[in-house]
């Protein structure tokens, strides 16, 4: 089984979501269905945070909200699945009610922010689910809040690994279909929405990979892999075919946009290779993060 994760640029619109489906169907033919973890459509989390701040400050948030609504509706139309996506209108109705409450009360708690930003991944995962169903692939939408348990730090929450691993393993035992999973979001003991921090969808993929003892984890982004240095500072920087878990952790902690820092540990514990690949250049092998250095 392979766990796939597609970032925001890889699910930016209907065209990119169609490419996602192509990549999965071309590369996963001989594997168990596994799971695809998705981020929000590129830039959506920032927009949701901006909406929250406008509402809390008593400003106009409705124009930006409508623009975001139309963007998601357009993605569904591009995929030919608009008729299968009533959840888009329903989700934006719910989001509008939450923002109206923030506007009236002029109050924006961390708990409310976590709930608001969760709409990004929930919408993208449901759209991707419908895109696969449209192609005749047995697919289910999976809200990670049902399985990933955290403490009550609503932003950058700490995952309760033992309970989460058990939840994931039990769920997949009973659900063999391809699962489209919301990245980034989780829930605490009482069911409140929490988040795993910016870039947390990578961590979601690693948690699922470790719990299911996946053969590989493929992180699809908009770069060809990990470079030896920042190409803006070192023009002769080159693509690394393979690096160790330790090297990847060091790069992440020093600010390199390789992976969300907590991502490495669950995969490392189970010796699961992580591949960083470019959804715009799917034939490129990317960089493999593993226990061995090149």
C-alpha positions as a Markdown table, in Angstrom:
| # | Residue | x | y | z |
|---|---|---|---|---|
| 1 | Unk | 0.0 | 0.0 | 0.0 |
| 2 | Unk | 1.1 | 3.5 | -0.8 |
| 3 | Unk | 0.0 | 6.7 | 0.9 |
| 4 | Unk | -0.2 | 9.7 | -1.4 |
| 5 | Unk | -0.3 | 13.3 | -0.4 |
| 6 | Unk | -1.0 | 16.2 | -2.8 |
| 7 | Unk | -0.3 | 19.8 | -1.7 |
| 8 | Unk | -2.2 | 22.9 | -2.5 |
| 9 | Unk | -0.6 | 23.6 | -5.9 |
| 10 | Unk | -1.4 | 20.0 | -6.9 |
| 11 | Unk | -5.1 | 20.6 | -6.1 |
| 12 | Unk | -5.3 | 24.2 | -7.2 |
| 13 | Unk | -8.2 | 23.8 | -9.7 |
| 14 | Unk | -10.1 | 21.3 | -11.7 |
| 15 | Unk | -7.2 | 20.8 | -14.1 |
| 16 | Unk | -4.7 | 20.0 | -11.3 |
| 17 | Unk | -7.2 | 17.6 | -9.7 |
| 18 | Unk | -7.7 | 15.8 | -13.0 |
| 19 | Unk | -3.9 | 15.5 | -13.2 |
| 20 | Unk | -3.9 | 14.1 | -9.6 |
| 21 | Unk | -6.3 | 11.4 | -10.7 |
| 22 | Unk | -4.1 | 10.5 | -13.7 |
| 23 | Unk | -1.0 | 10.2 | -11.5 |
| 24 | Unk | -2.7 | 7.9 | -9.0 |
| 25 | Unk | -4.3 | 5.7 | -11.7 |
| 26 | Unk | -1.1 | 5.4 | -13.7 |
| 27 | Unk | 1.2 | 4.7 | -10.7 |
| 28 | Unk | -1.0 | 2.7 | -8.3 |
| 29 | Unk | -2.3 | 0.0 | -10.7 |
| 30 | Unk | -0.6 | -2.9 | -9.0 |
| 31 | Unk | -1.1 | -1.7 | -5.4 |
| 32 | Unk | -3.9 | -1.8 | -2.9 |
| 33 | Unk | -6.1 | 1.3 | -3.1 |
| 34 | Unk | -4.5 | 3.0 | -0.1 |
| 35 | Unk | -5.2 | 6.6 | 0.7 |
| 36 | Unk | -4.7 | 10.0 | -0.8 |
| 37 | Unk | -4.2 | 12.9 | 1.7 |
| 38 | Unk | -5.1 | 16.3 | 0.2 |
| 39 | Unk | -4.4 | 19.9 | 1.2 |
| 40 | Unk | -6.9 | 22.7 | 0.6 |
| 41 | Unk | -6.9 | 24.2 | -2.9 |
| 42 | Unk | -3.8 | 26.4 | -3.1 |
| 43 | Unk | -4.1 | 29.6 | -1.1 |
| 44 | Unk | -7.4 | 28.7 | 0.5 |
| 45 | Unk | -6.1 | 28.5 | 4.1 |
| 46 | Unk | -4.7 | 32.0 | 3.8 |
| 47 | Unk | -8.0 | 33.2 | 2.4 |
| 48 | Unk | -10.0 | 31.6 | 5.2 |
| 49 | Unk | -7.7 | 33.2 | 7.8 |
| 50 | Unk | -8.1 | 36.6 | 6.0 |
| 51 | Unk | -11.9 | 36.1 | 6.1 |
| 52 | Unk | -11.8 | 35.4 | 9.8 |
| 53 | Unk | -9.8 | 38.6 | 10.5 |
| 54 | Unk | -12.1 | 40.7 | 8.4 |
| 55 | Unk | -15.1 | 39.4 | 10.2 |
| 56 | Unk | -13.6 | 39.8 | 13.6 |
| 57 | Unk | -12.6 | 43.4 | 12.8 |
| 58 | Unk | -16.1 | 44.3 | 11.6 |
| 59 | Unk | -15.0 | 44.6 | 8.0 |
| 60 | Unk | -16.5 | 43.2 | 4.8 |
| 61 | Unk | -15.8 | 39.5 | 4.4 |
| 62 | Unk | -18.7 | 38.6 | 2.1 |
| 63 | Unk | -17.0 | 39.6 | -1.2 |
| 64 | Unk | -14.0 | 37.4 | -0.5 |
| 65 | Unk | -16.2 | 34.6 | 0.7 |
| 66 | Unk | -18.2 | 34.6 | -2.5 |
| 67 | Unk | -15.0 | 34.6 | -4.5 |
| 68 | Unk | -13.8 | 31.5 | -2.7 |
| 69 | Unk | -17.1 | 29.9 | -3.1 |
| 70 | Unk | -17.0 | 30.5 | -6.9 |
| 71 | Unk | -13.5 | 29.1 | -7.1 |
| 72 | Unk | -14.5 | 25.8 | -5.6 |
| 73 | Unk | -17.7 | 25.6 | -7.8 |
| 74 | Unk | -15.5 | 26.3 | -10.9 |
| 75 | Unk | -13.2 | 23.5 | -10.0 |
| 76 | Unk | -16.1 | 21.1 | -9.8 |
| 77 | Unk | -17.5 | 22.4 | -13.1 |
| 78 | Unk | -14.1 | 21.9 | -14.8 |
| 79 | Unk | -14.1 | 18.3 | -13.6 |
| 80 | Unk | -17.7 | 17.8 | -14.9 |
| 81 | Unk | -18.9 | 16.9 | -11.4 |
| 82 | Unk | -20.9 | 20.0 | -10.4 |
| 83 | Unk | -24.1 | 18.0 | -10.2 |
| 84 | Unk | -22.4 | 15.7 | -7.6 |
| 85 | Unk | -21.2 | 18.5 | -5.4 |
| 86 | Unk | -24.1 | 20.0 | -3.4 |
| 87 | Unk | -21.7 | 19.9 | -0.4 |
| 88 | Unk | -20.0 | 23.0 | -1.9 |
| 89 | Unk | -23.0 | 25.3 | -1.5 |
| 90 | Unk | -23.9 | 23.7 | 1.9 |
| 91 | Unk | -20.4 | 24.1 | 3.2 |
| 92 | Unk | -20.3 | 27.8 | 2.3 |
| 93 | Unk | -23.7 | 28.4 | 3.9 |
| 94 | Unk | -22.3 | 26.9 | 7.1 |
| 95 | Unk | -19.1 | 28.9 | 6.8 |
| 96 | Unk | -21.1 | 32.1 | 6.2 |
| 97 | Unk | -23.1 | 31.5 | 9.4 |
| 98 | Unk | -19.9 | 31.0 | 11.4 |
| 99 | Unk | -18.3 | 34.1 | 10.0 |
| 100 | Unk | -21.6 | 36.1 | 10.7 |
| 101 | Unk | -21.3 | 35.0 | 14.4 |
| 102 | Unk | -17.6 | 36.2 | 14.5 |
| 103 | Unk | -18.7 | 39.5 | 12.9 |
| 104 | Unk | -21.5 | 40.1 | 15.3 |
| 105 | Unk | -19.6 | 39.2 | 18.4 |
| 106 | Unk | -16.2 | 40.6 | 17.3 |
| 107 | Unk | -14.7 | 37.6 | 18.8 |
| 108 | Unk | -12.3 | 35.1 | 17.2 |
| 109 | Unk | -11.0 | 32.3 | 19.3 |
| 110 | Unk | -8.3 | 29.8 | 18.4 |
| 111 | Unk | -11.1 | 27.1 | 18.5 |
| 112 | Unk | -13.1 | 29.1 | 16.0 |
| 113 | Unk | -10.1 | 29.7 | 13.7 |
| 114 | Unk | -9.4 | 25.9 | 13.6 |
| 115 | Unk | -13.0 | 25.2 | 12.6 |
| 116 | Unk | -13.0 | 27.9 | 9.9 |
| 117 | Unk | -9.7 | 26.8 | 8.3 |
| 118 | Unk | -10.9 | 23.1 | 8.3 |
| 119 | Unk | -13.3 | 24.0 | 5.5 |
| 120 | Unk | -10.4 | 24.1 | 3.0 |
| 121 | Unk | -9.4 | 20.5 | 3.4 |
| 122 | Unk | -12.9 | 19.3 | 3.8 |
| 123 | Unk | -14.0 | 20.9 | 0.5 |
| 124 | Unk | -10.9 | 19.8 | -1.5 |
| 125 | Unk | -11.1 | 16.2 | -0.2 |
| 126 | Unk | -14.8 | 15.9 | -1.2 |
| 127 | Unk | -14.2 | 17.4 | -4.6 |
| 128 | Unk | -11.3 | 14.9 | -5.2 |
| 129 | Unk | -13.6 | 12.0 | -4.0 |
| 130 | Unk | -16.2 | 13.0 | -6.6 |
| 131 | Unk | -13.6 | 13.3 | -9.3 |
| 132 | Unk | -12.5 | 9.7 | -8.7 |
| 133 | Unk | -16.1 | 8.4 | -8.5 |
| 134 | Unk | -16.8 | 10.2 | -11.8 |
| 135 | Unk | -14.0 | 8.0 | -13.3 |
| 136 | Unk | -15.6 | 4.9 | -11.9 |
| 137 | Unk | -13.1 | 4.3 | -9.1 |
| 138 | Unk | -14.5 | 3.0 | -5.8 |
| 139 | Unk | -13.7 | 5.9 | -3.5 |
| 140 | Unk | -14.7 | 7.2 | -0.1 |
| 141 | Unk | -14.3 | 10.6 | 1.6 |
| 142 | Unk | -12.6 | 10.4 | 4.9 |
| 143 | Unk | -12.7 | 13.3 | 7.4 |
| 144 | Unk | -9.4 | 12.8 | 9.4 |
| 145 | Unk | -11.2 | 14.3 | 12.4 |
| 146 | Unk | -12.8 | 10.9 | 12.9 |
| 147 | Unk | -9.4 | 9.2 | 13.3 |
| 148 | Unk | -6.6 | 11.6 | 14.2 |
| 149 | Unk | -6.9 | 12.5 | 17.9 |
| 150 | Unk | -5.0 | 15.4 | 19.5 |
| 151 | Unk | -4.7 | 17.5 | 22.6 |
| 152 | Unk | -6.6 | 20.8 | 22.7 |
| 153 | Unk | -4.0 | 23.1 | 21.3 |
| 154 | Unk | -6.1 | 24.2 | 18.4 |
| 155 | Unk | -3.2 | 25.4 | 16.3 |
| 156 | Unk | -0.3 | 23.0 | 16.0 |
| 157 | Unk | -2.0 | 20.4 | 18.2 |
| 158 | Unk | 0.0 | 17.4 | 19.5 |
| 159 | Unk | -1.2 | 14.1 | 18.1 |
| 160 | Unk | -2.1 | 11.2 | 20.5 |
| 161 | Unk | -0.2 | 8.6 | 18.5 |
| 162 | Unk | -1.3 | 5.4 | 20.1 |
| 163 | Unk | -5.0 | 6.2 | 19.9 |
| 164 | Unk | -4.7 | 7.6 | 16.4 |
| 165 | Unk | -2.7 | 4.6 | 15.1 |
| 166 | Unk | -5.4 | 2.2 | 16.5 |
| 167 | Unk | -8.2 | 4.3 | 14.9 |
| 168 | Unk | -6.6 | 4.3 | 11.5 |
| 169 | Unk | -5.7 | 0.6 | 11.5 |
| 170 | Unk | -9.2 | -0.4 | 12.5 |
| 171 | Unk | -10.9 | 1.9 | 10.0 |
| 172 | Unk | -8.9 | 0.6 | 7.0 |
| 173 | Unk | -9.5 | -3.0 | 8.0 |
| 174 | Unk | -13.2 | -2.4 | 7.4 |
| 175 | Unk | -12.9 | 0.0 | 4.4 |
| 176 | Unk | -10.8 | -1.4 | 1.6 |
| 177 | Unk | -11.8 | 1.3 | -1.0 |
| 178 | Unk | -9.5 | 4.2 | -1.9 |
| 179 | Unk | -9.8 | 6.8 | 0.9 |
| 180 | Unk | -9.5 | 10.5 | 0.2 |
| 181 | Unk | -8.3 | 12.0 | 3.5 |
| 182 | Unk | -8.4 | 15.6 | 4.7 |
| 183 | Unk | -4.9 | 16.6 | 5.6 |
| 184 | Unk | -4.0 | 19.1 | 8.3 |
| 185 | Unk | -7.1 | 18.7 | 10.5 |
| 186 | Unk | -7.8 | 16.6 | 13.5 |
| 187 | Unk | -10.0 | 16.6 | 16.6 |
| 188 | Unk | -9.6 | 16.6 | 20.4 |
| 189 | Unk | -11.3 | 14.3 | 22.9 |
| 190 | Unk | -14.6 | 16.1 | 22.8 |
| 191 | Unk | -14.7 | 16.4 | 19.0 |
| 192 | Unk | -13.6 | 20.0 | 18.6 |
| 193 | Unk | -11.6 | 20.6 | 15.4 |
| 194 | Unk | -7.9 | 21.1 | 15.8 |
| 195 | Unk | -5.1 | 21.6 | 13.3 |
| 196 | Unk | -1.6 | 20.1 | 12.9 |
| 197 | Unk | 0.1 | 23.4 | 12.0 |
| 198 | Unk | 0.9 | 24.9 | 8.6 |
| 199 | Unk | 2.2 | 22.1 | 6.3 |
| 200 | Unk | 0.4 | 19.6 | 8.6 |
| 201 | Unk | -1.0 | 17.6 | 5.7 |
| 202 | Unk | 2.5 | 16.0 | 5.2 |
| 203 | Unk | 2.3 | 14.9 | 8.9 |
| 204 | Unk | -1.2 | 13.4 | 8.2 |
| 205 | Unk | 0.2 | 11.3 | 5.4 |
| 206 | Unk | 3.1 | 10.1 | 7.6 |
| 207 | Unk | 0.7 | 9.2 | 10.4 |
| 208 | Unk | -1.5 | 7.2 | 8.0 |
| 209 | Unk | 1.6 | 5.6 | 6.4 |
| 210 | Unk | 3.0 | 4.4 | 9.8 |
| 211 | Unk | -0.4 | 3.2 | 11.1 |
| 212 | Unk | -1.0 | 1.1 | 7.9 |
| 213 | Unk | 2.7 | 0.1 | 7.5 |
| 214 | Unk | 2.7 | 1.4 | 4.0 |
| 215 | Unk | 5.4 | 0.5 | 1.5 |
| 216 | Unk | 6.0 | 4.1 | 0.5 |
| 217 | Unk | 4.7 | 7.6 | 1.1 |
| 218 | Unk | 4.6 | 9.9 | -1.9 |
| 219 | Unk | 4.5 | 13.7 | -1.2 |
| 220 | Unk | 3.4 | 15.5 | -4.4 |
| 221 | Unk | 4.3 | 19.1 | -4.6 |
| 222 | Unk | 5.5 | 21.7 | -7.2 |
| 223 | Unk | 9.2 | 21.1 | -6.9 |
| 224 | Unk | 11.2 | 18.2 | -8.4 |
| 225 | Unk | 12.6 | 17.1 | -5.0 |
| 226 | Unk | 15.1 | 18.2 | -2.5 |
| 227 | Unk | 18.0 | 20.5 | -3.7 |
| 228 | Unk | 21.5 | 20.5 | -2.2 |
| 229 | Unk | 21.2 | 24.2 | -1.4 |
| 230 | Unk | 18.9 | 27.2 | -1.9 |
| 231 | Unk | 19.2 | 27.9 | -5.7 |
| 232 | Unk | 18.7 | 31.6 | -5.1 |
| 233 | Unk | 21.9 | 31.7 | -3.1 |
| 234 | Unk | 23.8 | 28.8 | -4.7 |
| 235 | Unk | 23.2 | 28.7 | -8.5 |
| 236 | Unk | 24.9 | 25.4 | -8.9 |
| 237 | Unk | 22.6 | 23.6 | -6.4 |
| 238 | Unk | 21.5 | 20.2 | -7.7 |
| 239 | Unk | 18.7 | 17.7 | -7.1 |
| 240 | Unk | 19.4 | 15.1 | -4.5 |
| 241 | Unk | 18.3 | 11.6 | -5.5 |
| 242 | Unk | 18.3 | 10.3 | -1.9 |
| 243 | Unk | 18.8 | 11.7 | 1.6 |
| 244 | Unk | 18.5 | 10.2 | 5.1 |
| 245 | Unk | 15.7 | 10.9 | 7.6 |
| 246 | Unk | 18.2 | 12.7 | 9.7 |
| 247 | Unk | 19.3 | 14.9 | 6.9 |
| 248 | Unk | 15.7 | 15.7 | 6.0 |
| 249 | Unk | 14.9 | 16.6 | 9.6 |
| 250 | Unk | 17.9 | 18.9 | 9.8 |
| 251 | Unk | 16.9 | 20.6 | 6.6 |
| 252 | Unk | 13.4 | 21.1 | 7.8 |
| 253 | Unk | 14.5 | 22.5 | 11.2 |
| 254 | Unk | 16.8 | 25.0 | 9.4 |
| 255 | Unk | 13.9 | 26.3 | 7.4 |
| 256 | Unk | 14.2 | 24.4 | 4.1 |
| 257 | Unk | 10.8 | 23.8 | 2.6 |
| 258 | Unk | 11.3 | 20.0 | 2.4 |
| 259 | Unk | 8.7 | 18.7 | 4.8 |
| 260 | Unk | 6.6 | 19.8 | 7.8 |
| 261 | Unk | 9.2 | 18.9 | 10.6 |
| 262 | Unk | 7.1 | 16.4 | 12.5 |
| 263 | Unk | 6.5 | 14.4 | 9.3 |
| 264 | Unk | 9.7 | 12.4 | 9.4 |
| 265 | Unk | 9.3 | 10.6 | 12.7 |
| 266 | Unk | 6.3 | 8.3 | 12.1 |
| 267 | Unk | 7.8 | 7.2 | 8.8 |
| 268 | Unk | 11.2 | 6.8 | 10.3 |
| 269 | Unk | 9.9 | 4.6 | 13.1 |
| 270 | Unk | 8.5 | 2.1 | 10.5 |
| 271 | Unk | 11.4 | 2.6 | 8.0 |
| 272 | Unk | 9.0 | 3.8 | 5.3 |
| 273 | Unk | 10.6 | 5.7 | 2.4 |
| 274 | Unk | 9.2 | 9.1 | 1.7 |
| 275 | Unk | 9.4 | 10.4 | -1.9 |
| 276 | Unk | 9.2 | 14.1 | -2.7 |
| 277 | Unk | 7.8 | 14.4 | -6.2 |
| 278 | Unk | 6.5 | 17.1 | -8.6 |
| 279 | Unk | 2.9 | 16.7 | -9.8 |
| 280 | Unk | 3.7 | 19.0 | -12.7 |
| 281 | Unk | 6.6 | 16.7 | -13.8 |
| 282 | Unk | 5.2 | 13.3 | -12.7 |
| 283 | Unk | 7.8 | 11.3 | -14.7 |
| 284 | Unk | 10.6 | 12.7 | -12.6 |
| 285 | Unk | 11.6 | 10.3 | -9.8 |
| 286 | Unk | 12.1 | 13.0 | -7.2 |
| 287 | Unk | 14.0 | 12.6 | -3.9 |
| 288 | Unk | 13.8 | 9.6 | -1.7 |
| 289 | Unk | 14.1 | 10.1 | 2.0 |
| 290 | Unk | 15.1 | 6.9 | 3.7 |
| 291 | Unk | 17.3 | 5.3 | 6.3 |
| 292 | Unk | 20.3 | 5.3 | 4.0 |
| 293 | Unk | 22.2 | 8.2 | 2.5 |
| 294 | Unk | 23.1 | 8.3 | -1.2 |
